[in-house]
Rosetta silent file (secondary structure, phi, psi, omega in degrees, C-alpha in Angstrom):
SEQUENCE: MARGISTAGDVVRTTVDGVSVSQLWTEFSDTLRLRNEARDNFLAYLGFKTTATGDQIAQTSDVDDMERASEYGLPKALRAPGVFLTLGFNFDWFDAASRYTWKFLVDADASQVEAVHQAVLEADNRLVFKAMMGALFNNVSRLNPEGLVVQPLYNNDGTVPPEYGGLVHAGTHSHYVTSGAGTMDGNDIIDVTRHVTHHGKGDVSQGERVIVFMHPNEAEIARGIVRGANSAADFIPSESAPAFLTDQTIVGDRPPSALGRIPIFGSLGVAWLSESPLVPAGYLAAVSVAGSNDPRNVLAVREHVRPELRGLRQVPGSSSEYPLQDSTYSRGFGTGVRQRGGAAIMQITASASYAVPALYQTVIA
SCORE:     score description
SCORE:     0.000 S_00000001
   1 L     0.000  159.398 -165.013   18.004  148.436   78.833 S_00000001
   2 L   -73.710  157.340  168.853   16.055  145.945   80.682 S_00000001
   3 L  -141.314  179.007 -171.683   12.404  146.596   81.399 S_00000001
   4 L   106.635 -166.677 -161.021    9.490  144.880   83.324 S_00000001
   5 L  -124.680  128.742  164.429    9.230  144.312   86.879 S_00000001
   6 L   -79.268  142.219 -179.692   11.184  141.799   88.343 S_00000001
   7 L  -120.987  171.987 -171.206   10.064  138.899   89.964 S_00000001
   8 H   -30.920  -44.209 -172.959   10.895  136.201   92.625 S_00000001
   9 H   -44.305  -72.914 -168.802   11.564  133.865   89.511 S_00000001
  10 H   -54.484    5.653  164.299   14.595  135.579   88.515 S_00000001
  11 L  -117.964  122.557 -155.516   16.529  134.699   91.494 S_00000001
  12 L  -118.621  111.756  169.071   17.326  130.682   91.219 S_00000001
  13 L   -87.463    3.351  147.398   18.338  129.704   94.580 S_00000001
  14 E  -174.502 -174.575 -156.258   19.681  126.474   93.609 S_00000001
  15 L  -111.795  158.895 -164.247   20.844  124.454   90.701 S_00000001
  16 L   -54.390  -20.243 -174.364   18.892  121.968   89.115 S_00000001
  17 L   -99.007   24.380  147.995   20.781  118.899   91.066 S_00000001
  18 L   105.358  -10.530 -160.365   19.106  120.790   94.671 S_00000001
  19 L   -81.258  162.199  175.676   22.644  122.574   95.638 S_00000001
  20 E   -65.287  145.221  164.255   22.276  126.263   97.066 S_00000001
  21 L   -71.623  -15.510  178.015   23.846  128.927   94.715 S_00000001
  22 H   -76.112  -18.095 -166.998   24.689  130.130   98.356 S_00000001
  23 H   -93.441  -12.390 -171.608   26.328  127.016   99.282 S_00000001
  24 H   -80.094  -40.415 -168.078   28.215  127.407   95.796 S_00000001
  25 H   -67.686  -32.287 -172.224   29.572  130.944   96.556 S_00000001
  26 H   -80.825  -27.461 -172.991   31.030  130.233  100.075 S_00000001
  27 H   -71.747  -63.527 -161.588   32.565  126.765   98.561 S_00000001
  28 H   -58.625  -35.726 -179.713   33.949  129.043   95.965 S_00000001
  29 H   -94.973  -13.833  153.245   35.151  131.745   98.496 S_00000001
  30 H   -85.069  -30.170  177.732   36.882  128.930  100.134 S_00000001
  31 L   -92.565   18.803  159.643   39.062  127.311   97.433 S_00000001
  32 L  -100.050  -33.989  166.769   40.109  130.939   96.756 S_00000001
  33 H   -57.443  -44.255  162.404   41.373  131.261  100.363 S_00000001
  34 H   -58.114  -45.857  158.270   43.197  127.460   99.934 S_00000001
  35 H     5.916 -111.319  159.175   44.462  129.171   96.970 S_00000001
  36 H   -31.480  -49.792 -171.624   45.898  131.995   98.459 S_00000001
  37 H   -64.658  -46.973 -153.131   47.051  130.172  101.763 S_00000001
  38 L  -113.807   10.305  172.420   49.076  127.935   99.610 S_00000001
  39 L    29.480  158.383  174.537   50.169  130.352   96.858 S_00000001
  40 L   -56.499  139.493 -149.435   50.929  129.426   93.407 S_00000001
  41 H   -77.083  -21.799 -175.147   53.679  126.897   92.994 S_00000001
  42 H   -99.466  -59.909  173.314   56.177  129.696   90.944 S_00000001
  43 H   -15.964  -59.942 -173.370   54.956  132.266   92.947 S_00000001
  44 H   -72.597  -68.062 -179.541   56.057  130.831   96.429 S_00000001
  45 H   -48.171  -72.032 -160.288   59.370  129.066   95.189 S_00000001
  46 L   -60.242  -18.493 -150.016   60.630  131.270   92.483 S_00000001
  47 E  -121.799  154.738  165.785   59.562  134.449   94.105 S_00000001
  48 L  -132.901   85.760  173.713   59.814  137.000   97.428 S_00000001
  49 L   -27.242  147.741  168.429   56.348  139.077   98.282 S_00000001
  50 E  -155.115  174.521  155.637   57.108  142.434   98.817 S_00000001
  51 L  -127.176   10.518 -162.375   54.516  145.363   98.725 S_00000001
  52 L  -101.857  133.732  156.270   57.943  147.590   98.087 S_00000001
  53 L   -28.836  -60.052  168.585   58.212  149.631   94.924 S_00000001
  54 E  -165.834  175.780  170.679   61.772  148.349   94.531 S_00000001
  55 E  -142.707  163.459 -156.092   64.892  147.349   96.577 S_00000001
  56 E  -108.089  131.907  179.837   68.255  148.397   97.016 S_00000001
  57 E  -126.868  139.494  173.489   70.358  144.599   96.828 S_00000001
  58 E   -26.188   92.698 -165.073   74.074  144.624   97.796 S_00000001
  59 L   -99.811   31.479  162.991   76.535  144.458   94.259 S_00000001
  60 L  -157.860  135.329  170.294   79.444  143.598   95.937 S_00000001
  61 L   -90.824    7.657 -155.512   80.879  140.544   98.000 S_00000001
  62 L   -76.987  117.744 -176.635   84.205  142.157   98.737 S_00000001
  63 L  -109.188  134.959  178.061   85.355  140.902  102.457 S_00000001
  64 L  -109.025  138.930  159.505   88.200  142.245  104.649 S_00000001
  65 L   -46.335  156.614  176.017   90.445  140.198  106.673 S_00000001
  66 L   -77.142  136.528 -175.565   91.238  140.684  110.474 S_00000001
  67 L   -99.945  160.489  171.886   94.683  142.421  110.622 S_00000001
  68 L   -66.749  136.140 -179.006   97.421  141.467  113.196 S_00000001
  69 L   -60.523  100.421 -161.083   97.306  142.678  116.347 S_00000001
  70 L  -105.098  152.031 -178.949   99.702  145.519  117.397 S_00000001
  71 L   -47.953  -41.256 -152.441  100.600  146.305  121.093 S_00000001
  72 L  -126.469  -27.243 -168.803   99.591  150.164  120.948 S_00000001
  73 L   -87.314 -156.427 -172.532   97.349  150.382  117.970 S_00000001
  74 L  -118.990  118.738 -166.697   93.696  150.309  116.987 S_00000001
  75 L   -73.798  171.100 -166.386   92.369  147.919  114.572 S_00000001
  76 L   -82.756  167.330 -173.156   90.516  149.090  111.555 S_00000001
  77 L  -103.089  138.958  175.388   86.684  149.252  111.703 S_00000001
  78 L  -101.131  175.096  155.554   84.988  147.103  108.732 S_00000001
  79 L  -142.872  173.083 -172.879   81.481  147.909  107.427 S_00000001
  80 L   -60.373  147.770  166.611   78.766  146.705  105.559 S_00000001
  81 L   -67.606  161.531 -170.642   79.586  147.082  101.807 S_00000001
  82 L  -128.058   23.078 -174.361   78.258  150.453   99.976 S_00000001
  83 L   -91.741  113.175  172.411   77.889  149.123   96.695 S_00000001
  84 E  -132.881  153.242 -171.647   73.854  148.784   95.968 S_00000001
  85 E  -122.078  152.278  178.765   72.026  148.352   92.726 S_00000001
  86 E  -115.755  135.266 -178.285   67.760  149.898   92.880 S_00000001
  87 E  -123.817   90.415 -169.263   65.733  147.152   91.624 S_00000001
  88 E   -83.448  157.348  156.093   62.208  148.038   90.508 S_00000001
  89 L   -78.487  127.385  171.675   58.692  145.943   90.571 S_00000001
  90 L   -80.980  153.840 -166.047   56.010  146.187   88.234 S_00000001
  91 L  -152.472  130.124  142.437   52.553  146.270   89.490 S_00000001
  92 L  -162.380 -170.854 -158.641   49.080  146.074   87.507 S_00000001
  93 E  -102.827  165.620  176.924   45.525  144.948   87.791 S_00000001
  94 E  -146.992  139.602  168.628   44.031  141.653   86.180 S_00000001
  95 E   175.944  155.154 -178.956   40.650  140.325   86.224 S_00000001
  96 E  -140.235  157.444 -151.100   37.952  138.091   84.314 S_00000001
  97 E  -120.997  161.468  164.296   34.186  138.081   84.886 S_00000001
  98 E  -137.712  135.272 -168.347   31.843  134.960   85.276 S_00000001
  99 E  -115.342  159.558  135.128   28.422  135.775   84.150 S_00000001
 100 L   174.101  152.674 -143.441   25.111  133.851   83.966 S_00000001
 101 L   -95.388  166.053  177.915   21.496  134.442   83.342 S_00000001
 102 L   -63.587   -1.536  152.982   18.800  132.831   85.228 S_00000001
 103 L   -74.161  -42.277 -149.355   17.698  130.254   82.544 S_00000001
 104 H   -78.535  -60.979 -172.700   21.333  128.999   82.098 S_00000001
 105 H   -75.994   29.004  165.747   21.179  128.174   86.321 S_00000001
 106 H  -105.961  -35.881 -176.124   17.685  126.720   86.206 S_00000001
 107 H   -88.200  -40.786 -177.946   18.805  124.010   84.009 S_00000001
 108 L   -49.168  156.724  154.797   22.307  123.846   85.345 S_00000001
 109 L  -114.688 -157.525 -158.539   23.860  121.784   87.574 S_00000001
 110 H   -74.311  -53.672  179.345   26.912  122.427   90.208 S_00000001
 111 H   -57.781  -64.990 -174.395   29.696  121.115   88.259 S_00000001
 112 H   -25.046  -55.834 -161.552   28.551  123.390   84.836 S_00000001
 113 H   -81.883  -24.006  167.853   29.108  126.241   87.496 S_00000001
 114 H   -62.593  -25.772  160.294   32.124  124.817   89.183 S_00000001
 115 H   -72.806  -26.695  162.988   33.582  124.909   85.718 S_00000001
 116 H   -73.129  -28.961 -171.945   33.710  128.025   85.189 S_00000001
 117 H   -67.085  -57.121  177.100   35.079  128.662   88.538 S_00000001
 118 H   -33.586  -45.163  176.856   37.672  125.818   87.855 S_00000001
 119 H   -85.940    2.399  162.523   38.768  127.564   84.420 S_00000001
 120 H  -111.431   -0.813  160.816   39.681  131.277   86.087 S_00000001
 121 H   -65.688  -79.004 -179.152   41.343  129.162   88.918 S_00000001
 122 H   -61.132  -29.866  142.803   43.740  128.181   85.810 S_00000001
 123 H   -83.113   17.260  171.315   43.939  131.058   84.212 S_00000001
 124 H  -102.266   -4.180   80.407   44.938  132.514   86.956 S_00000001
 125 H    34.276 -108.027  162.802   47.349  129.826   87.136 S_00000001
 126 H   -10.836  -73.670 -145.635   48.513  130.585   83.674 S_00000001
 127 H   -82.992  -21.148 -173.536   48.858  134.150   84.115 S_00000001
 128 H   -70.052  -41.505 -149.641   50.712  134.399   87.587 S_00000001
 129 H   -80.128  -50.823 -179.732   53.557  131.352   85.818 S_00000001
 130 H   -53.928  -35.013  157.957   53.789  133.600   82.322 S_00000001
 131 H   -61.504  -36.761 -152.983   54.800  136.829   84.274 S_00000001
 132 H   -92.640  -33.245  179.499   57.216  135.257   85.995 S_00000001
 133 H   -94.110  -17.384  176.333   58.777  133.512   83.413 S_00000001
 134 H   -74.078  -18.959  165.156   58.456  136.322   81.256 S_00000001
 135 H   -50.445  -49.431  172.214   60.312  138.284   83.732 S_00000001
 136 H   -61.488  -31.256 -168.797   63.076  135.683   83.399 S_00000001
 137 H   -75.573  -29.629 -166.543   62.818  135.204   79.703 S_00000001
 138 L  -100.654  163.412 -171.012   63.001  138.919   78.306 S_00000001
 139 L  -123.731   11.671  160.312   66.652  140.392   78.486 S_00000001
 140 L   -94.124  139.051  147.135   64.830  143.970   78.305 S_00000001
 141 L   -71.519  168.571  158.213   64.311  146.504   80.676 S_00000001
 142 E  -163.642 -173.652 -172.278   61.310  148.606   81.868 S_00000001
 143 E  -123.342  131.852  166.681   59.834  151.193   84.321 S_00000001
 144 L   -94.791 -166.748 -162.910   57.352  150.500   86.479 S_00000001
 145 L   -43.432  -59.751  172.488   54.438  152.642   87.603 S_00000001
 146 L   -62.708   19.434 -163.847   56.607  154.711   89.664 S_00000001
 147 L    57.737   12.570  175.074   59.405  155.199   87.287 S_00000001
 148 L   -87.104  151.468 -169.060   61.903  152.660   88.521 S_00000001
 149 E   -97.880  110.943  170.372   63.942  150.469   86.035 S_00000001
 150 E   -72.648  108.775 -166.359   62.541  147.114   86.313 S_00000001
 151 L   -86.749  164.926  162.614   65.807  145.129   85.280 S_00000001
 152 L   -81.458 -164.945  140.555   66.581  141.543   83.718 S_00000001
 153 L   -78.323 -163.478 -170.294   68.608  139.351   84.621 S_00000001
 154 L   -56.444  107.377 -164.260   72.413  140.380   84.182 S_00000001
 155 L   -90.006  -43.283  173.156   72.364  141.663   80.294 S_00000001
 156 L   114.673   44.056  179.266   75.557  142.987   79.314 S_00000001
 157 L   -87.340  -10.701  169.267   74.432  146.099   80.389 S_00000001
 158 L   117.924  -32.707 -170.744   77.406  147.196   81.731 S_00000001
 159 L   -51.262  142.705  158.608   76.418  146.079   85.861 S_00000001
 160 L  -101.477   98.652  150.931   79.299  144.631   87.341 S_00000001
 161 L     6.872  157.243  148.352   78.791  141.202   89.088 S_00000001
 162 L   -81.472  174.662 -153.734   79.987  140.783   92.514 S_00000001
 163 L   -88.678  105.079  175.478   83.049  139.223   93.322 S_00000001
 164 E  -142.977  129.855  170.773   82.379  135.518   94.216 S_00000001
 165 L    76.649    9.001  173.810   85.177  132.443   94.907 S_00000001
 166 L    95.434   -8.458 -161.666   87.921  134.495   93.498 S_00000001
 167 E   -86.111  110.349  168.287   85.960  134.644   90.117 S_00000001
 168 L   -73.682   88.556  157.557   86.150  138.166   88.779 S_00000001
 169 L   -52.897  144.499 -148.912   82.970  139.333   86.642 S_00000001
 170 L  -135.587  152.530  160.468   82.836  142.077   83.809 S_00000001
 171 L   -30.735  -41.855  176.809   80.453  144.513   82.687 S_00000001
 172 L   -80.238    0.928 -173.205   79.597  142.283   79.488 S_00000001
 173 L   -72.962  135.350 -138.336   78.592  139.285   81.682 S_00000001
 174 L  -155.290  115.251  176.224   75.403  138.133   80.125 S_00000001
 175 L   -85.341   12.421 -145.590   72.774  135.646   81.892 S_00000001
 176 E  -136.481   68.193 -161.634   71.388  135.333   78.348 S_00000001
 177 E  -132.094 -175.012  169.564   73.249  132.804   76.355 S_00000001
 178 E  -130.107  170.310 -175.428   73.048  130.555   73.760 S_00000001
 179 L  -118.037   43.130  166.026   74.367  126.907   73.298 S_00000001
 180 L    44.886   34.194 -174.297   76.430  126.901   69.740 S_00000001
 181 L   176.888  131.901 -178.083   74.171  123.602   68.521 S_00000001
 182 L   -56.151  -17.270 -167.564   71.066  122.980   67.272 S_00000001
 183 L  -127.203  141.235  159.487   70.411  119.928   69.866 S_00000001
 184 L  -115.448  171.281 -156.391   70.730  120.102   73.028 S_00000001
 185 L  -133.550  175.546  168.919   72.967  117.572   74.983 S_00000001
 186 H   -42.789  -57.896 -173.664   73.998  117.033   78.924 S_00000001
 187 H   -48.958  -22.018 -162.241   76.587  120.241   78.779 S_00000001
 188 H   -66.925  -57.932  177.178   74.155  122.231   78.028 S_00000001
 189 H   -78.027   -0.612  159.215   71.812  122.191   80.850 S_00000001
 190 H   -91.547   -3.691  168.244   75.523  121.863   83.247 S_00000001
 191 H   -75.110  -45.503  157.893   76.762  125.319   81.546 S_00000001
 192 L   -32.891  -38.041  169.659   73.401  126.548   82.589 S_00000001
 193 L   -75.665  -37.578 -152.360   73.564  125.482   85.662 S_00000001
 194 L   -98.410   13.832  164.961   77.403  126.872   86.536 S_00000001
 195 L   -79.041  -42.392 -164.590   75.925  130.677   84.662 S_00000001
 196 L   -80.055  -33.735  153.434   74.053  130.218   88.260 S_00000001
 197 L   -73.132  -23.052 -172.754   76.381  128.663   90.895 S_00000001
 198 L   -84.600   10.447  171.401   79.414  130.625   89.876 S_00000001
 199 L  -106.271  -18.160 -168.219   77.604  133.559   91.716 S_00000001
 200 L   107.406   -3.246 -170.182   77.143  131.588   94.421 S_00000001
 201 L  -109.321  160.384 -153.541   73.580  131.019   94.246 S_00000001
 202 L    81.599   -4.069 -175.588   72.547  127.316   94.383 S_00000001
 203 L   -85.781  128.160  175.603   74.230  126.113   97.301 S_00000001
 204 H   -50.217  -52.255  161.753   72.901  122.853   98.671 S_00000001
 205 H   -44.800  -28.039 -171.467   74.830  123.970  101.632 S_00000001
 206 H  -109.942   -9.301  178.161   72.983  127.223  102.201 S_00000001
 207 L   115.161    2.355 -137.170   69.129  125.574  101.871 S_00000001
 208 L  -117.030  168.261 -170.425   69.571  126.775   98.057 S_00000001
 209 L  -148.662  126.993  156.550   68.631  124.535   95.145 S_00000001
 210 E  -132.832  137.168  179.126   68.767  124.948   91.109 S_00000001
 211 E  -101.101  145.920  153.392   66.074  123.583   88.909 S_00000001
 212 L   -93.636  158.938  170.323   66.093  123.843   85.573 S_00000001
 213 L  -142.130  131.847  172.199   62.936  124.053   83.713 S_00000001
 214 E  -154.482 -170.776 -145.560   62.158  123.236   79.968 S_00000001
 215 L   -78.740  140.952  172.392   59.881  122.538   77.610 S_00000001
 216 H   -39.868  -25.140 -174.630   58.576  118.463   77.451 S_00000001
 217 H   -47.240  -66.323  157.610   60.501  118.521   74.112 S_00000001
 218 H   -28.851  -64.069  160.758   63.486  118.607   76.208 S_00000001
 219 H   -52.110  -46.866  165.932   62.754  116.793   78.655 S_00000001
 220 H   -19.119  -76.326  172.309   62.311  114.012   76.481 S_00000001
 221 H   -57.729  -47.558  156.000   66.132  114.224   75.341 S_00000001
 222 H   -24.215  -45.519  168.723   66.940  114.697   78.668 S_00000001
 223 L   -85.005   12.475 -178.133   65.872  111.631   80.039 S_00000001
 224 L  -130.471    3.683  169.743   68.046  109.586   77.596 S_00000001
 225 L   -87.739  138.892  157.533   71.351  111.434   78.482 S_00000001
 226 L   -96.204  159.141  170.397   74.663  109.531   79.871 S_00000001
 227 L   -69.346  137.691  176.030   77.743  110.404   80.748 S_00000001
 228 E  -179.536 -153.293  175.564   80.035  110.804   77.687 S_00000001
 229 L   -81.495   21.216  172.158   81.289  113.238   75.427 S_00000001
 230 L  -137.073   24.538  133.540   78.447  115.451   75.288 S_00000001
 231 E  -176.132  144.702 -160.676   77.762  115.503   79.122 S_00000001
 232 L   -87.581   31.644  174.883   79.796  114.910   82.505 S_00000001
 233 L  -159.953  146.237  156.591   76.994  113.766   84.452 S_00000001
 234 L   -66.016  139.789  166.981   74.289  110.956   84.150 S_00000001
 235 E   -65.626  122.176  145.494   69.916  111.771   84.000 S_00000001
 236 E  -121.575  130.303 -163.587   68.396  110.139   87.258 S_00000001
 237 E   -81.392  169.446 -167.947   65.102  110.158   87.328 S_00000001
 238 L   -95.920  168.613 -173.440   63.151  111.184   90.075 S_00000001
 239 L   -84.652   38.527  147.787   61.102  109.077   92.697 S_00000001
 240 L  -124.073   13.973  162.660   57.773  109.604   90.681 S_00000001
 241 L   -63.464  111.243  175.476   59.527  108.306   87.579 S_00000001
 242 L   -34.002  162.917 -163.520   58.048  104.459   86.638 S_00000001
 243 L   -75.578  178.254 -163.439   59.789  101.755   87.874 S_00000001
 244 L   179.683  151.090 -163.728   62.565  100.491   85.666 S_00000001
 245 L  -104.342  135.108  174.386   65.570   97.995   84.970 S_00000001
 246 L  -165.448  154.534 -174.964   69.050   98.922   84.981 S_00000001
 247 L   -97.469    1.905  179.318   72.432   97.014   85.211 S_00000001
 248 L   -99.261  153.859  171.486   73.877  100.285   87.242 S_00000001
 249 L  -119.106  161.205  171.418   73.670  101.426   90.532 S_00000001
 250 L   -95.707  161.692 -168.315   73.009  104.947   91.793 S_00000001
 251 L  -133.467  104.679 -165.116   75.268  106.484   93.843 S_00000001
 252 L    89.105  177.399 -171.941   73.411  108.974   96.133 S_00000001
 253 L   -52.399  143.062  131.875   70.001  110.033   96.579 S_00000001
 254 L   -50.385  136.934  154.359   67.100  110.566   93.860 S_00000001
 255 L   -67.967  148.349 -152.092   65.678  113.378   93.487 S_00000001
 256 L   -78.152  158.051  165.557   62.320  113.774   95.452 S_00000001
 257 L   -31.476  -45.665 -178.752   58.582  113.838   92.830 S_00000001
 258 E  -160.437  168.558  164.027   58.442  117.516   93.728 S_00000001
 259 E  -120.292  119.721 -170.844   59.593  120.543   95.395 S_00000001
 260 L    56.424 -128.181  179.033   56.478  122.108   96.956 S_00000001
 261 L   -95.477   -4.460  168.915   54.198  122.180   94.075 S_00000001
 262 E   -24.937  102.570 -175.922   57.170  122.094   91.954 S_00000001
 263 E   -67.100  168.474  172.557   57.103  118.696   89.381 S_00000001
 264 L  -147.034   80.249 -173.163   60.513  117.098   89.644 S_00000001
 265 L  -100.770    1.446  154.829   61.111  114.601   87.078 S_00000001
 266 E   164.620 -152.053 -170.354   64.847  113.974   87.590 S_00000001
 267 E  -140.856  173.753  171.775   68.138  115.353   87.929 S_00000001
 268 E  -169.178  104.214 -174.221   71.365  115.895   85.926 S_00000001
 269 L    83.692 -131.589 -168.565   74.698  117.196   87.953 S_00000001
 270 L  -111.322    3.247 -175.371   73.723  119.039   90.847 S_00000001
 271 E   -78.445  148.253  164.602   70.737  120.661   88.800 S_00000001
 272 E  -113.714  151.445 -168.554   66.964  118.788   89.385 S_00000001
 273 E  -108.414  175.060 -142.863   65.033  119.099   86.070 S_00000001
 274 L  -171.964  104.052  142.143   61.077  120.680   85.684 S_00000001
 275 E  -117.710  177.965 -175.703   59.167  120.834   83.132 S_00000001
 276 L  -170.433  137.386  153.443   56.308  122.514   81.352 S_00000001
 277 L   -61.543    0.590  136.722   54.773  123.339   78.242 S_00000001
 278 L   -42.027  -43.128  176.915   54.800  127.120   79.494 S_00000001
 279 L   -76.424  155.916 -164.548   58.375  127.222   79.189 S_00000001
 280 L   -69.421  129.063  161.088   59.436  128.071   75.253 S_00000001
 281 L   -73.058  130.609 -172.888   60.336  125.219   73.572 S_00000001
 282 L   122.367   -6.607 -162.918   64.283  125.462   72.582 S_00000001
 283 E  -126.838  113.479  172.022   65.040  127.013   76.042 S_00000001
 284 E  -101.460  157.762 -169.933   66.502  126.010   79.586 S_00000001
 285 L  -114.370   22.269 -167.226   65.664  128.161   82.801 S_00000001
 286 L   -71.586  121.971 -157.994   67.877  127.543   85.550 S_00000001
 287 E  -122.751  134.864 -173.372   66.939  129.058   88.663 S_00000001
 288 E   -88.866  133.035  179.759   68.586  129.091   92.403 S_00000001
 289 L  -106.795   88.692 -170.952   65.651  127.953   94.387 S_00000001
 290 L   -91.034  -12.829 -152.567   66.129  129.133   98.451 S_00000001
 291 L   117.644  158.276 -162.439   62.665  128.276   99.579 S_00000001
 292 L   -64.448  134.086 -166.487   59.337  129.213   99.774 S_00000001
 293 L    18.645   52.899 -178.818   59.041  133.167   99.494 S_00000001
 294 L   -91.800  109.645 -157.613   62.546  133.548  100.445 S_00000001
 295 L   -40.226  -11.643 -172.527   64.301  136.910  100.071 S_00000001
 296 L   -82.162   -9.732 -162.410   67.267  134.685   98.056 S_00000001
 297 L   -61.634 -166.165 -175.345   64.699  133.680   95.448 S_00000001
 298 L   -99.294  -32.096 -171.593   65.441  135.381   91.984 S_00000001
 299 E  -104.292  157.430  141.403   62.120  137.049   91.451 S_00000001
 300 E   -71.092  140.010 -171.953   60.224  139.589   93.336 S_00000001
 301 E  -119.570   85.430  170.387   56.659  138.799   93.422 S_00000001
 302 E   -54.980  135.493  172.829   54.626  142.629   94.321 S_00000001
 303 L  -144.546  157.577  179.338   51.450  142.521   95.887 S_00000001
 304 L   -61.986  159.965 -148.717   49.242  145.232   97.263 S_00000001
 305 L   -81.471  -16.843  174.413   50.062  147.385   99.781 S_00000001
 306 L   -88.165  132.334  162.475   46.238  146.683  101.520 S_00000001
 307 H   -50.797  -20.978 -177.832   46.368  142.935  102.656 S_00000001
 308 H   -92.166    4.922  177.892   42.863  142.668  101.552 S_00000001
 309 H  -107.151  -11.163 -153.401   43.716  143.405   97.825 S_00000001
 310 L  -112.265  150.637 -153.095   46.202  141.007   97.746 S_00000001
 311 L    66.443  175.753 -159.454   45.893  137.313   95.576 S_00000001
 312 L   -92.117   99.864  179.667   43.048  136.270   93.302 S_00000001
 313 E   -91.048  125.046  154.512   39.784  137.765   95.012 S_00000001
 314 E  -119.639  140.583 -150.375   36.602  137.356   93.884 S_00000001
 315 E  -110.854  156.258 -179.007   34.465  140.432   94.341 S_00000001
 316 E   -80.986 -148.374 -179.152   30.304  140.165   93.723 S_00000001
 317 L  -110.275 -155.756 -174.130   28.529  141.578   91.285 S_00000001
 318 L   -82.527   -3.495 -171.542   25.357  144.128   91.743 S_00000001
 319 L  -110.020  115.680  179.745   22.983  141.633   92.903 S_00000001
 320 L   -64.174  -31.581 -176.901   23.048  141.237   96.630 S_00000001
 321 L   -97.094   14.912  162.667   20.941  138.305   96.783 S_00000001
 322 L  -161.106   93.450 -168.936   22.792  136.195   94.475 S_00000001
 323 L   -86.568   21.430 -172.803   26.334  137.622   93.917 S_00000001
 324 L   -99.972   -7.307 -154.828   27.298  134.442   92.354 S_00000001
 325 L   -84.857  -22.345 -154.552   25.183  135.400   89.256 S_00000001
 326 E  -145.601  121.645  156.966   27.387  138.696   88.291 S_00000001
 327 E  -168.450  169.365 -160.372   31.097  138.532   89.678 S_00000001
 328 E  -138.510  148.777  160.425   34.342  139.474   88.990 S_00000001
 329 E  -105.253  128.494 -167.911   37.801  137.766   89.759 S_00000001
 330 E  -110.255  135.050  163.443   40.993  139.794   90.501 S_00000001
 331 E  -133.711  168.408  147.022   44.917  139.657   91.515 S_00000001
 332 E  -113.810  150.578 -177.910   46.593  142.526   91.619 S_00000001
 333 L   151.633  149.672 -179.581   50.784  141.895   91.065 S_00000001
 334 E  -145.601  170.001 -178.413   53.690  142.475   89.243 S_00000001
 335 E  -120.521  170.978  152.191   57.272  140.841   88.994 S_00000001
 336 E  -167.942  164.641 -158.427   60.759  141.948   88.775 S_00000001
 337 L   -85.159   61.867  173.875   64.254  140.499   89.100 S_00000001
 338 L   -51.988  -10.539  138.902   65.795  140.783   92.605 S_00000001
 339 L  -117.970   84.514 -156.897   68.456  138.587   91.792 S_00000001
 340 L   -46.227  -38.322 -176.344   70.296  139.101   88.474 S_00000001
 341 L   -63.280  -15.664 -150.790   72.877  136.243   89.322 S_00000001
 342 L   -64.713  -38.840 -168.848   69.818  133.831   90.966 S_00000001
 343 L  -107.005  175.075  175.436   68.791  132.617   86.776 S_00000001
 344 L  -175.100  137.114 -167.608   70.116  132.083   83.541 S_00000001
 345 E  -127.187  145.593 -178.476   68.685  131.291   80.210 S_00000001
 346 E  -122.162  117.612  176.534   69.820  129.047   77.231 S_00000001
 347 E   -92.848  136.675  169.344   68.377  129.291   73.923 S_00000001
 348 L  -108.177  110.939 -144.204   69.581  126.035   71.991 S_00000001
 349 L   175.321  105.067  176.260   70.712  127.244   68.940 S_00000001
 350 L   -54.802    0.691  172.471   73.604  127.548   66.777 S_00000001
 351 L   -92.094  179.000 -152.233   73.781  131.385   66.187 S_00000001
 352 L  -125.392   23.862  175.069   75.573  133.219   68.680 S_00000001
 353 L  -129.989  105.166 -165.903   73.029  135.665   69.597 S_00000001
 354 L   -55.338  118.415 -172.432   70.409  135.386   72.030 S_00000001
 355 L  -125.347  124.213  165.178   66.784  136.045   70.802 S_00000001
 356 L   -27.167  113.066 -163.128   63.808  136.693   73.178 S_00000001
 357 L   -84.749  138.403 -157.624   61.154  133.652   72.502 S_00000001
 358 H   -53.636  -23.780  160.542   58.064  135.015   70.970 S_00000001
 359 H   -54.756  -59.208  179.868   55.859  134.096   74.206 S_00000001
 360 H  -117.938   55.961 -176.113   57.567  136.437   76.199 S_00000001
 361 H   -66.321  -17.501 -149.386   58.310  139.095   73.500 S_00000001
 362 L  -132.217  128.290  169.427   55.770  141.225   75.975 S_00000001
 363 L  -112.835  123.777 -166.270   56.336  140.731   79.705 S_00000001
 364 L   -99.036   32.680 -174.995   53.015  141.010   80.735 S_00000001
 365 L  -168.359    0.000    0.000   53.269  141.893   84.845 S_00000001
């Protein structure tokens, strides 16, 4: 237990370079507000924000035709499809703390204090990304706090996907597939993309797009893909690519350098390509993206029902004089697949059996 009489010297009002600690607290609060307004890259474009514990998603695309009118008969009545699947969404709390002694603050400059704040922002970004990637890569269902089943993508569990374009699927249908070879080629990217588009997802005419996320190891291979025996399409670099010489002509538009804040390094066929070291090496994740916070996006991102408890928050510590000295960063959220056909995962392996990558053996939210 601390003993002694507190003095005015215990409250540090400026850093060593003269920046007011109150000003730093305000700056940190502003950066959190801007971060939450802009949303995380993947939270906004791969997910749909909700406060619901789960949703009922229609599982049939059956349509009826108009009938030939008779002179005396009444036309048949049409109604919305009545087959729905209940999909649960998880929720949990995560936090981190920043603590500074007054001796540290006496000698620290503003950049040292800000470095701790930036480290927390990076940790939060990684948390959200890992949670959303884990919800995609892990093919095992789980329960949310309310007891609803949080489902993965289609995983051979007996669920029959809706018919689309005359293509009928069975209850053994799975979106966790393998390449059949130990090295990735262009046809692997095309095949995993087709697993999404054959459900009607990623339709460019409807404002959707398939993005294939991959590790930098696979990204380097993708950059060298040309049309031939192992690929039905050429790799096309995005607008952010360095200048290059070629004796060939690009037909059509080059992909943009980013979608929102998701970096795009190129395209292959109808898919745009994005790389991240947090995507496990040896795996491809094809994801249909409809837009920022669009209900057609593959994942649900569940937030708290109370608006003031959403996003990343910084909660002041016990000192009313100086809340920056001891504060807690908190985020409450959870994930769950909302469109089971909206993404597909391919493991690059000669094995016929999909294995969940070690990084995502446990879904963290």
